[in-house]
Short mmCIF file of C-alpha atoms in Angstrom, two decimals:
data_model
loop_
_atom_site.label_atom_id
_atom_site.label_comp_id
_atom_site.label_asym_id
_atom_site.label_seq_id
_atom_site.Cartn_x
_atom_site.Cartn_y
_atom_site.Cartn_z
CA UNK L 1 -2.36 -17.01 -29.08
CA UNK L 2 -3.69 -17.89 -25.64
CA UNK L 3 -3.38 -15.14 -22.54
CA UNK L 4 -1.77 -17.82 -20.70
CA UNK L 5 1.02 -18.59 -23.43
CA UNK L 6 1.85 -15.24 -23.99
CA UNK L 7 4.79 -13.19 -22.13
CA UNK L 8 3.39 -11.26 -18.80
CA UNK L 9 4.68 -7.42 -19.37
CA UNK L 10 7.48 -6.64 -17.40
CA UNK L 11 6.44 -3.36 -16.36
CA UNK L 12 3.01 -4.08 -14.50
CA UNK L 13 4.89 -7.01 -12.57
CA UNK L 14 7.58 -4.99 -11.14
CA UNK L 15 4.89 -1.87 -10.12
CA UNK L 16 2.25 -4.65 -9.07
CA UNK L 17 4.29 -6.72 -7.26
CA UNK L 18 6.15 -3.73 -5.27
CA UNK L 19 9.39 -4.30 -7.02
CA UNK L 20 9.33 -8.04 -6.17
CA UNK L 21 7.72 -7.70 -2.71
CA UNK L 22 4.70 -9.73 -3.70
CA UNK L 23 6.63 -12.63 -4.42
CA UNK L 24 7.47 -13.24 -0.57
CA UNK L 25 5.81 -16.10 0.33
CA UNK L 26 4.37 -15.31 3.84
CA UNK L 27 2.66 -12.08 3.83
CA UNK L 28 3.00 -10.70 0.52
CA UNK L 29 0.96 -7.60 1.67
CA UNK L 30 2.74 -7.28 4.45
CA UNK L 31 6.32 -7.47 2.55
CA UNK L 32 4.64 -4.87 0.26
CA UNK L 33 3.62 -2.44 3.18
CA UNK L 34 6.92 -2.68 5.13
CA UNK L 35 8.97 -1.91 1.78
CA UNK L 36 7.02 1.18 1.70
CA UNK L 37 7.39 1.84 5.29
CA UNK L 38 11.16 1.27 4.82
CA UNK L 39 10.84 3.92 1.98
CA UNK L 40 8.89 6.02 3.44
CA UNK L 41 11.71 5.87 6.69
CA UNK L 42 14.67 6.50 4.25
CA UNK L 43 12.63 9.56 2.70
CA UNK L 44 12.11 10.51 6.19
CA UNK L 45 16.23 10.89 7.17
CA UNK L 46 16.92 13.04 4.21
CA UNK L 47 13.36 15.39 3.56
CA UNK L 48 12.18 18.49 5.67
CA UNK L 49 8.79 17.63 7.08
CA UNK L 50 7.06 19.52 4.40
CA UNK L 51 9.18 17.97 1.66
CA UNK L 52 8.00 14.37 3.19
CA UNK L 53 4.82 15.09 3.42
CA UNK L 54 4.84 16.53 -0.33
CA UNK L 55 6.87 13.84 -1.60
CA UNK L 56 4.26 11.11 0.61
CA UNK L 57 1.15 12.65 -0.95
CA UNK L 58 2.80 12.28 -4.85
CA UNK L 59 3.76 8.94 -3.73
CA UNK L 60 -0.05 7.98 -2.73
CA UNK L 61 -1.74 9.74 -6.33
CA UNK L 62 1.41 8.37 -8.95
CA UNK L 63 1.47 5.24 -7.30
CA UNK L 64 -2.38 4.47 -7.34
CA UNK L 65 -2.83 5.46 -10.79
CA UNK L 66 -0.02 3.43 -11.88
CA UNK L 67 -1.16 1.00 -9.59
CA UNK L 68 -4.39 0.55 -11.22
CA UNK L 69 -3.21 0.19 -14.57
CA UNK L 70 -0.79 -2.77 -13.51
CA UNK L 71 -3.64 -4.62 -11.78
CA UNK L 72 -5.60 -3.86 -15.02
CA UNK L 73 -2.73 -5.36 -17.09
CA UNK L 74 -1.92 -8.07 -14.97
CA UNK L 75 -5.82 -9.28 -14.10
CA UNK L 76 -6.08 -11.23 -17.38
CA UNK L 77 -2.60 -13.62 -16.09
CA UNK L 78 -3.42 -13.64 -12.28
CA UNK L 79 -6.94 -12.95 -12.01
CA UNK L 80 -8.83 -9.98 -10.48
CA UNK L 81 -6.95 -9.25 -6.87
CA UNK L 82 -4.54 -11.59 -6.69
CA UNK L 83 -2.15 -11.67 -3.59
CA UNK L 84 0.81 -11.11 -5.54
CA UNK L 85 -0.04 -7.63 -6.32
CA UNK L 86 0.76 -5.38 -3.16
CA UNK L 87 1.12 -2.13 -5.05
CA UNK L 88 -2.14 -1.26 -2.68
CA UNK L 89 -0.79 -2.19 0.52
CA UNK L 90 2.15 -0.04 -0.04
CA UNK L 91 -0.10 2.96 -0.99
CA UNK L 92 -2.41 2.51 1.58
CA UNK L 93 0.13 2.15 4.12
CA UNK L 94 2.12 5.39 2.69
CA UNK L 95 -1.65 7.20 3.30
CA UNK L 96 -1.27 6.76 7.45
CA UNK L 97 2.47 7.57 7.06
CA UNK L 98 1.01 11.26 6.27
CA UNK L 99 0.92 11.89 10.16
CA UNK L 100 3.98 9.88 11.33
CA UNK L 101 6.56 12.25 12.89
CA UNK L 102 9.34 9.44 13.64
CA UNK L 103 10.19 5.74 13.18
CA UNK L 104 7.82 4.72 16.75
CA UNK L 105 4.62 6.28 14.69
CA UNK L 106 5.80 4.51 11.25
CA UNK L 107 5.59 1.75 13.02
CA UNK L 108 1.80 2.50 14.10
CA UNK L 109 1.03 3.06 10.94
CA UNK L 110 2.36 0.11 9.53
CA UNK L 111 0.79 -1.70 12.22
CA UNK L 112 -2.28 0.09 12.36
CA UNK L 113 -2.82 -0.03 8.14
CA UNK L 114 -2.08 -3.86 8.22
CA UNK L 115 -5.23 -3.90 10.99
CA UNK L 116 -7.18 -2.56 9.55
CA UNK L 117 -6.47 -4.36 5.99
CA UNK L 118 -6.99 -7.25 7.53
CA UNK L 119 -9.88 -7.14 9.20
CA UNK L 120 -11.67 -4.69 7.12
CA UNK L 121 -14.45 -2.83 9.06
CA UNK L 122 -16.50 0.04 8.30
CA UNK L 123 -16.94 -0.59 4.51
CA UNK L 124 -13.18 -1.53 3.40
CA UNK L 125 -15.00 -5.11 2.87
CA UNK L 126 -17.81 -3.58 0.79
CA UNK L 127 -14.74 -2.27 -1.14
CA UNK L 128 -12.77 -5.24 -1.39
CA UNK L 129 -15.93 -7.32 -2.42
CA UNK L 130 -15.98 -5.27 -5.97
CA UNK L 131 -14.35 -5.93 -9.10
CA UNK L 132 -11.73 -4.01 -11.29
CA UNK L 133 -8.45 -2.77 -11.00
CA UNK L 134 -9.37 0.63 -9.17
CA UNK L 135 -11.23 -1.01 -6.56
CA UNK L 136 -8.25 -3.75 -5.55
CA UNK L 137 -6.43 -0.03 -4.62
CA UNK L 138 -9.66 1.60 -3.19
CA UNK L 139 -9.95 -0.51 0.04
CA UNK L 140 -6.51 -0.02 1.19
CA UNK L 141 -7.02 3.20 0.52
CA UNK L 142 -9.47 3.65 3.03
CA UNK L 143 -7.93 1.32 5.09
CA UNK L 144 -5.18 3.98 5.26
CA UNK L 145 -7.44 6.78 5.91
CA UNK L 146 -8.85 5.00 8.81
CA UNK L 147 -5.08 4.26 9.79
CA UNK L 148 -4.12 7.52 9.16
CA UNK L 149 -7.15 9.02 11.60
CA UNK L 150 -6.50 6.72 14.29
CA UNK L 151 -2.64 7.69 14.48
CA UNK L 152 -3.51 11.19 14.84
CA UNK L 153 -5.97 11.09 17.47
CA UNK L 154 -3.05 8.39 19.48
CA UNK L 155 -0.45 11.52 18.40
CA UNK L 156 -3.01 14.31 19.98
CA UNK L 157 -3.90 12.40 22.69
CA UNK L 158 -0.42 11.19 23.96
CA UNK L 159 1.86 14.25 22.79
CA UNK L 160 3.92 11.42 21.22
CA UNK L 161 6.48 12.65 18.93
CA UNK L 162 10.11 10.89 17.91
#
């Protein structure tokens, strides 16, 4: 039986897609990385600070290992990084969300990640240029860290806090 006849698994759809969020037709990255803002946000009202940032960091390593297998799974339907598949927007925007203290600096992160996703300086291109499943996560991953770096110098600098 043909790849394309057979039935896509359920289970690296939902993770690849961000529970549906790739399937929004304008900006399926961005859907993805404002669902995990708005996560992130809801984690935020009920967790301690350390909790969050505990909770953030599993987040980041369970969701780009399980991220990786579901582009792996899904690469053979929709090809090698297809836009669909946000699972790496939402981890690399959870990576800047490390250093937000409020909803104003989630905000700057989510703005800041998308950026720098978008543009992709400083190697994130060199990154998103590569094949594979691990490397569709690995450039928003560093997108985030250079998210994540700029919000905390713009949180040193300014004092700025909730």
């Amino acid at each position: 039986m043909h790849i394309e006849m057979r039935r896509m698994p359920i289970l690296p759809v939902v993770i690849g897609t961000g529970f549906g969020a790739g399937f929004w037709p304008w900006g399926p990255g961005t859907a993805g990385a404002v669902l995990a803002t708005a996560i992130w946000l809801l984690l935020h009202q009920w967790l301690s600070v350390g909790v969050l940032v505990a909770v953030t960091i599993g987040l980041i390593v369970v969701f780009t290992a399980l991220g990786t297998w579901a582009t792996a799974r899904l690469a053979p339907y929709w090809g090698d990084d297809p836009s669909r598949v946000v699972v790496d927007e939402m981890v690399g925007v959870w990576t800047p969300l490390l250093v937000a203290n409020g909803w104003q600096t989630a905000l700057a992160a989510l703005v800041l990640f998308r950026f720098f996703d978008i543009v992709k300086p400083l190697g994130i291109r060199a990154l998103d240029r590569r094949r594979g499943a691990f490397w569709v996560m690995a450039d928003d991953l560093l997108a985030g860290v250079y998210s994540a770096v700029v919000l905390f110098i713009i949180i040193v600098l300014t004092g700025w806090e909730r």
